[in-house]
Short mmCIF file of C-alpha atoms in Angstrom, two decimals:
data_model
loop_
_atom_site.label_atom_id
_atom_site.label_comp_id
_atom_site.label_asym_id
_atom_site.label_seq_id
_atom_site.Cartn_x
_atom_site.Cartn_y
_atom_site.Cartn_z
CA MET H 52 -5.31 9.65 9.99
CA ALA H 53 -8.27 7.49 9.23
CA ASP H 54 -9.47 8.52 5.87
CA THR H 55 -10.55 5.73 3.60
CA LYS H 56 -7.38 3.81 3.30
CA LYS H 57 -6.07 0.31 3.12
CA ARG H 58 -3.60 -1.66 5.16
CA SER H 59 -1.35 -0.37 2.61
CA LEU H 60 -0.29 0.48 -0.73
CA ASP H 61 -0.04 1.08 1.57
CA SER H 62 -0.24 -2.51 -0.19
CA ASP H 63 -0.52 -6.49 -2.95
CA ASN H 64 -0.33 -10.17 -2.70
CA GLY H 65 3.00 -10.25 -4.42
CA THR H 66 2.75 -13.83 -5.59
CA GLU H 67 3.53 -12.88 -9.16
CA SER H 68 6.30 -10.85 -10.72
CA GLY H 69 5.62 -7.53 -12.35
CA PRO H 70 2.96 -4.87 -11.83
CA GLU H 71 -0.14 -5.52 -9.80
CA LYS H 72 -3.52 -3.82 -9.84
CA LYS H 73 -5.64 -2.95 -6.84
CA LEU H 74 -8.78 -1.08 -7.62
CA ALA H 75 -10.13 1.43 -5.12
CA THR H 76 -8.17 0.22 -2.16
CA GLY H 77 -6.70 3.25 -0.53
CA ASP H 78 -3.58 2.66 1.83
CA GLU H 79 -1.28 2.97 4.37
CA ASP H 80 -2.37 0.37 7.18
CA GLY H 81 -10.26 3.04 5.72
CA LYS H 82 -10.51 1.11 2.66
CA ASP H 83 -14.20 1.77 2.21
CA THR H 84 -14.26 1.30 -1.55
CA LYS H 85 -12.20 -1.84 -1.69
CA GLN H 86 -12.96 -4.30 -4.44
CA PRO H 87 -11.39 -7.71 -5.14
CA VAL H 88 -7.86 -7.60 -6.46
CA ALA H 89 -7.70 -8.48 -10.13
CA ASP H 90 -6.10 -11.77 -11.06
CA PRO H 91 -2.36 -11.08 -11.59
CA GLY H 92 -1.59 -10.92 -15.27
CA SER H 93 -5.24 -10.96 -16.33
CA GLU H 94 -5.01 -7.46 -17.77
CA ALA H 95 -1.47 -7.84 -19.16
CA GLY H 96 0.45 -4.59 -19.25
CA SER H 97 -2.07 -2.66 -21.28
CA MET H 98 -3.94 -1.18 -18.33
CA LEU H 99 -1.39 1.62 -17.87
CA ALA H 100 -0.52 2.06 -21.56
CA GLY H 101 -2.70 5.16 -21.89
CA PHE H 102 -2.29 6.47 -18.33
CA GLN H 103 -2.30 10.27 -18.42
CA THR H 104 -0.14 11.92 -15.76
CA GLU H 105 -1.73 14.99 -14.17
CA LYS H 106 0.64 15.63 -11.28
CA ILE H 107 3.59 14.08 -9.48
CA MET H 108 2.39 14.22 -5.87
CA ARG H 109 5.36 12.79 -4.03
CA VAL H 110 8.76 11.24 -4.77
CA SER H 111 11.02 9.48 -2.27
CA SER H 112 14.55 8.61 -3.32
CA ARG H 113 15.05 6.91 0.05
CA GLU H 114 12.01 4.64 -0.26
CA LYS H 115 12.36 4.30 -4.04
CA ASN H 116 8.75 5.19 -4.81
CA ILE H 117 6.70 7.79 -6.65
CA PHE H 118 3.04 8.82 -6.24
CA ILE H 119 1.26 10.03 -9.36
CA HIS H 120 -2.20 11.53 -9.91
CA GLY H 121 -3.60 10.91 -13.36
CA LYS H 122 -6.42 9.48 -15.44
CA MET H 123 -6.85 5.97 -16.72
CA GLY H 124 -6.49 5.82 -20.49
CA SER H 125 -8.09 2.46 -21.17
CA GLY H 126 -10.22 -0.31 -19.72
CA PRO H 127 -13.45 -0.09 -17.70
CA ASN H 128 -12.15 2.92 -15.73
CA GLU H 129 -11.08 4.94 -18.77
CA GLY H 130 -11.08 8.66 -18.06
CA GLN H 131 -11.46 8.25 -14.30
CA ASP H 132 -9.12 9.81 -11.74
CA ALA H 133 -6.52 7.44 -10.38
CA VAL H 134 -3.57 7.41 -8.04
CA LEU H 135 -0.65 5.34 -9.26
CA ILE H 136 2.09 4.33 -6.83
CA LEU H 137 5.27 2.88 -8.33
CA GLU H 138 7.76 1.27 -5.99
CA LYS H 139 11.00 -0.61 -6.58
CA THR H 140 10.79 -4.06 -5.06
CA PRO H 141 13.47 -5.21 -2.58
CA PHE H 142 16.41 -7.34 -3.64
CA ARG H 143 16.00 -11.09 -3.17
CA GLU H 144 18.91 -13.12 -1.86
CA ASP H 145 17.90 -16.19 -3.86
CA SER H 146 18.20 -14.29 -7.15
CA LEU H 147 21.61 -12.66 -6.60
CA ALA H 148 23.62 -15.27 -8.52
CA GLU H 149 21.38 -14.85 -11.57
CA LEU H 150 21.46 -11.06 -11.15
CA PHE H 151 25.28 -11.04 -11.24
CA LYS H 152 25.44 -13.44 -14.19
CA SER H 153 22.72 -11.92 -16.38
CA SER H 154 23.09 -8.17 -15.87
CA GLU H 155 24.90 -5.74 -18.15
CA LEU H 156 27.31 -3.28 -16.53
CA LYS H 157 28.26 0.11 -18.00
CA LEU H 158 31.15 1.93 -16.38
CA GLN H 159 30.34 5.45 -15.19
CA MET H 160 33.43 6.38 -13.19
CA ARG H 161 36.65 4.84 -11.88
CA ASN H 162 38.97 6.39 -9.29
CA ASP H 163 41.63 4.35 -7.51
CA ILE H 164 39.83 1.43 -5.79
CA TYR H 165 36.36 2.88 -6.45
CA SER H 166 34.27 2.36 -9.55
CA THR H 167 30.62 3.14 -10.34
CA TYR H 168 28.45 1.38 -12.91
CA HIS H 169 24.95 1.46 -14.32
CA MET H 170 23.58 -2.04 -13.92
CA HIS H 171 20.91 -3.31 -16.30
CA PRO H 172 19.38 -6.55 -14.99
CA PRO H 173 16.99 -8.76 -16.99
CA ALA H 174 13.33 -7.70 -16.80
CA HIS H 175 12.22 -10.47 -14.44
CA LEU H 176 14.82 -9.31 -11.88
CA ASN H 177 13.89 -5.64 -12.19
CA ASP H 178 10.34 -5.57 -10.84
CA ILE H 179 8.39 -2.43 -10.08
CA LYS H 180 5.34 -2.82 -7.87
CA ALA H 181 2.42 -0.79 -9.22
CA THR H 182 -0.54 0.07 -7.01
CA VAL H 183 -3.59 1.63 -8.66
CA VAL H 184 -6.30 3.42 -6.67
CA CYS H 185 -9.20 3.90 -9.09
CA PRO H 186 -11.60 5.59 -9.11
CA ALA H 187 -9.68 7.92 -6.80
CA THR H 188 -11.70 10.47 -4.82
CA GLU H 189 -10.43 13.89 -3.82
CA LYS H 190 -9.77 12.40 -0.39
CA HIS H 191 -7.47 9.75 -1.88
CA ILE H 192 -5.61 12.33 -3.93
CA LYS H 193 -5.07 14.62 -0.95
CA LYS H 194 -3.92 11.70 1.17
CA TYR H 195 -0.97 10.93 -1.09
CA GLN H 196 0.14 14.52 -1.57
CA SER H 197 3.16 15.70 0.37
CA GLN H 198 1.94 17.85 3.25
CA GLU H 199 3.07 19.30 6.53
CA LEU H 200 2.50 17.20 9.63
CA PHE H 201 1.42 18.51 13.03
CA LEU H 202 1.87 16.70 16.33
CA ILE H 203 -1.33 16.53 18.35
CA GLN H 204 -1.73 15.89 22.07
CA GLU H 205 -5.19 14.47 22.59
CA SER H 206 -6.51 14.11 26.14
CA GLY H 207 -9.17 11.61 27.08
CA GLU H 208 -11.64 14.47 27.21
CA ASP H 209 -10.58 15.65 23.75
CA TYR H 210 -11.25 12.16 22.43
CA ARG H 211 -14.74 11.97 23.93
CA ASN H 212 -15.75 15.51 22.96
CA ILE H 213 -14.03 16.01 19.61
CA THR H 214 -12.44 12.93 18.07
CA LEU H 215 -15.13 10.34 18.79
CA PRO H 216 -18.00 12.56 17.50
CA TYR H 217 -15.90 13.24 14.40
CA ILE H 218 -15.41 9.51 13.79
CA GLN H 219 -19.12 8.87 14.26
CA GLU H 220 -20.05 11.73 11.92
CA GLN H 221 -17.78 10.48 9.18
CA SER H 222 -19.09 6.90 9.34
CA PHE H 223 -15.84 5.47 7.98
CA SER H 224 -16.69 2.20 6.26
CA VAL H 225 -14.87 -0.97 7.29
CA GLN H 226 -16.95 -3.28 5.11
CA TRP H 227 -13.74 -4.51 3.49
CA VAL H 228 -12.64 -5.73 6.96
CA TYR H 229 -15.90 -7.62 7.42
CA ASN H 230 -15.42 -9.15 3.96
CA ILE H 231 -12.10 -10.59 5.14
CA LEU H 232 -13.49 -11.82 8.45
CA GLU H 233 -16.43 -13.46 6.64
CA LYS H 234 -14.16 -14.98 3.92
CA LYS H 235 -15.91 -12.99 1.20
CA ALA H 236 -12.57 -11.52 0.10
CA GLU H 237 -8.88 -12.39 0.46
CA ALA H 238 -9.62 -15.76 2.07
CA ASP H 239 -6.67 -17.30 0.22
CA ARG H 240 -4.31 -14.77 1.83
CA ILE H 241 -5.11 -15.70 5.44
CA VAL H 242 -2.05 -17.16 7.15
CA PHE H 243 -3.75 -18.06 10.43
CA GLU H 244 -7.15 -17.75 12.07
CA ASP H 245 -8.51 -18.22 15.55
CA PRO H 246 -12.29 -18.23 14.95
CA ASP H 247 -13.25 -17.46 18.55
CA PRO H 248 -15.73 -14.52 18.36
CA GLN H 249 -14.33 -12.81 21.46
CA ASN H 250 -10.60 -13.50 21.45
CA GLY H 251 -10.05 -14.66 17.89
CA PHE H 252 -8.52 -12.95 14.88
CA VAL H 253 -7.27 -13.48 11.35
CA LEU H 254 -3.64 -12.96 10.39
CA LEU H 255 -2.71 -12.05 6.82
CA PRO H 256 0.07 -10.25 4.95
CA ASP H 257 -0.16 -6.51 4.68
CA PHE H 258 -0.27 -5.32 1.09
CA LYS H 259 3.00 -3.43 1.62
CA TRP H 260 4.78 -6.80 1.76
CA ASP H 261 5.19 -8.69 -1.52
CA GLN H 262 6.07 -11.91 0.39
CA LYS H 263 9.15 -12.52 -1.75
CA GLN H 264 11.64 -11.96 1.08
CA LEU H 265 11.60 -11.64 4.86
CA ASP H 266 13.51 -8.35 5.10
CA ASP H 267 10.26 -6.38 4.95
CA LEU H 268 7.90 -8.93 6.52
CA TYR H 269 4.63 -7.27 7.43
CA LEU H 270 1.43 -8.94 8.60
CA ILE H 271 -1.80 -7.65 10.12
CA ALA H 272 -3.95 -9.31 12.78
CA ILE H 273 -7.61 -8.26 12.53
CA CYS H 274 -9.78 -9.16 15.52
CA HIS H 275 -13.21 -10.76 15.15
CA GLN H 276 -14.78 -8.42 17.70
CA ARG H 277 -16.41 -5.56 15.81
CA GLU H 278 -17.09 -2.99 18.51
CA ILE H 279 -13.43 -2.09 19.23
CA LYS H 280 -12.50 0.89 17.09
CA SER H 281 -9.04 1.73 18.41
CA LEU H 282 -6.63 1.84 21.31
CA ARG H 283 -9.00 4.25 23.07
CA ASP H 284 -11.64 1.52 23.52
CA LEU H 285 -9.35 -0.99 25.21
CA THR H 286 -9.77 -1.92 28.88
CA ARG H 287 -8.63 -4.78 31.08
CA GLU H 288 -11.46 -6.97 29.75
CA HIS H 289 -9.71 -7.04 26.39
CA LEU H 290 -6.48 -8.50 27.79
CA PRO H 291 -7.34 -12.10 26.75
CA LEU H 292 -7.83 -10.88 23.17
CA LEU H 293 -4.59 -8.89 23.09
CA GLN H 294 -2.56 -11.65 24.72
CA ASN H 295 -4.02 -14.18 22.29
CA ILE H 296 -3.10 -12.03 19.29
CA GLN H 297 0.41 -11.59 20.61
CA GLN H 298 1.03 -15.25 21.42
CA GLN H 299 -0.71 -16.98 18.53
CA GLY H 300 0.35 -14.34 16.02
CA GLN H 301 4.00 -14.78 16.91
CA GLU H 302 3.68 -18.57 16.89
CA ALA H 303 1.99 -18.55 13.48
CA ILE H 304 4.72 -16.33 12.02
CA MET H 305 7.41 -18.58 13.47
CA LYS H 306 5.73 -21.67 12.03
CA ARG H 307 5.12 -20.15 8.59
CA TYR H 308 8.17 -17.92 8.10
CA SER H 309 10.69 -19.13 10.76
CA VAL H 310 10.93 -15.62 12.22
CA PRO H 311 11.10 -15.79 16.05
CA SER H 312 9.23 -13.42 18.34
CA CYS H 313 12.47 -11.69 19.36
CA ARG H 314 12.78 -10.40 15.78
CA LEU H 315 9.25 -9.04 15.55
CA ARG H 316 7.91 -5.57 16.23
CA VAL H 317 4.25 -5.98 17.30
CA TYR H 318 2.27 -2.77 17.70
CA LEU H 319 -0.94 -0.79 17.24
CA HIS H 320 -1.38 2.58 15.59
CA TYR H 321 -3.05 5.62 17.09
CA GLN H 322 -4.63 7.21 15.20
CA PRO H 323 -5.29 4.03 13.20
CA SER H 324 -5.74 3.90 9.45
CA TYR H 325 -9.19 2.36 9.90
CA TYR H 326 -11.47 2.03 12.89
CA HIS H 327 -11.52 -1.71 13.56
CA LEU H 328 -8.93 -3.02 16.00
CA HIS H 329 -5.91 -4.49 14.22
CA VAL H 330 -2.33 -5.23 15.23
CA HIS H 331 0.80 -4.85 13.07
CA PHE H 332 3.59 -7.47 12.93
CA THR H 333 6.78 -6.29 11.22
CA VAL H 334 10.31 -7.64 11.26
CA LEU H 335 12.91 -5.64 13.16
CA GLY H 336 15.16 -3.75 10.78
CA TYR H 337 12.32 -2.86 8.43
CA GLU H 338 11.29 0.75 8.92
CA ALA H 339 7.63 0.27 8.08
CA PRO H 340 5.47 3.37 7.58
CA GLY H 341 3.95 4.38 10.91
CA CYS H 342 6.36 2.47 13.15
CA GLY H 343 7.77 5.64 14.72
CA VAL H 344 7.22 6.65 18.33
CA GLU H 345 4.66 9.33 17.44
CA ARG H 346 2.15 6.76 16.19
CA ALA H 347 3.10 3.19 17.18
CA HIS H 348 2.31 1.60 20.55
CA LEU H 349 4.00 -1.73 21.28
CA LEU H 350 1.45 -4.42 22.07
CA SER H 351 3.50 -5.61 25.05
CA ASP H 352 3.35 -2.08 26.51
CA VAL H 353 -0.39 -1.85 25.85
CA ILE H 354 -0.95 -5.12 27.71
CA GLN H 355 1.18 -4.01 30.66
CA ASN H 356 -0.52 -0.61 30.86
CA LEU H 357 -3.98 -2.20 30.95
CA GLN H 358 -2.87 -4.66 33.61
CA THR H 359 -1.86 -1.68 35.74
CA ASP H 360 -4.87 0.55 34.96
CA THR H 361 -7.98 -0.62 33.13
CA GLN H 362 -8.81 2.99 32.13
CA HIS H 363 -5.31 3.83 30.92
CA TYR H 364 -6.15 4.46 27.26
CA ARG H 365 -9.48 6.10 28.00
CA THR H 366 -7.97 8.77 30.24
CA ARG H 367 -4.37 9.41 29.25
CA THR H 368 -3.16 11.98 26.74
CA LEU H 369 -2.08 10.37 23.46
CA THR H 370 0.24 12.02 20.95
CA TYR H 371 -0.06 11.48 17.20
CA PRO H 372 0.60 13.27 13.89
CA LEU H 373 -2.06 14.72 11.57
CA ARG H 374 -1.66 16.06 8.06
CA ALA H 375 -2.39 19.70 7.34
CA ASP H 376 -5.55 18.86 5.39
CA ASP H 377 -6.97 16.38 7.90
CA ALA H 378 -10.51 17.29 8.87
CA LEU H 379 -9.86 16.20 12.46
CA LEU H 380 -7.05 18.74 12.70
CA HIS H 381 -9.55 21.44 11.74
CA LYS H 382 -12.01 20.18 14.37
CA LEU H 383 -9.31 20.32 17.05
CA ARG H 384 -8.28 23.79 15.91
CA GLU H 385 -11.89 25.03 16.02
CA ALA H 386 -12.16 23.73 19.58
CA GLY H 387 -9.01 25.62 20.55
CA ARG H 388 -7.07 22.42 21.18
CA PHE H 389 -4.44 23.12 18.54
#
């Protein structure tokens, strides 16, 4: 749920090959401690040379990533807690010919028509994306640990009496969002902007997408309005904003990346990662984190629901997952709602 996390690791500008550094960003989708991303290559590879592993928090063979808790061994953050996420980058179609030509193959097994090899490509075709969260708080460390999930059914009354007071108590910072909207950070990453204060938004790549291929295309639209925290705040008066994000966002992606609207999944999260209204644009076929039915709400459905009932998201019961250590889960349990 909304601890202090980033649009992602859950996220990098991907304009350069090799590891990238993101200090104090948090994830997947608040990002309250976000600082500017270091210039790619400015710290060479030495930043992780003395990294001291404390614990392997999570490994996914399916997603080809590993989450590590440790301490920085050098640089300005030496000795500080850090979360290091290593992730194999996707294959790129435009590099396949070079991959085939330049890689070394070592036979492992042959049986009839089947054979298995270890393939050793050249370094520049064997990237690993490295995301560094430093200094990492206890909240960051817990967030990346593998934990049980629980499915919550939150009524409109539950939201008003439990969830909303919890959000207000926590005062989750979205200053990093305002930095983007005010062009104080990441201005060079903005793909499109409608500056209208009511119906406008900025569109930029999510940090989960390295922008080297379209198979995992992922962009985020962040609205200029600042009083809309989540799906729960939306009413019929916000339809012009939502329709504008849908139409202009899809048009901008088509113009920039030649991906038509029929190949896009456009949705909102509930609970969101951070409490400032934003909309996710991912390409169909890419199973982005959080795109499952228990958390994602298609923007087209949201628009239709609000056209039918302006109070739809303020009154209906919404279902979403929470991690075992989430403070909101404890609040709901204390209130006898879970």
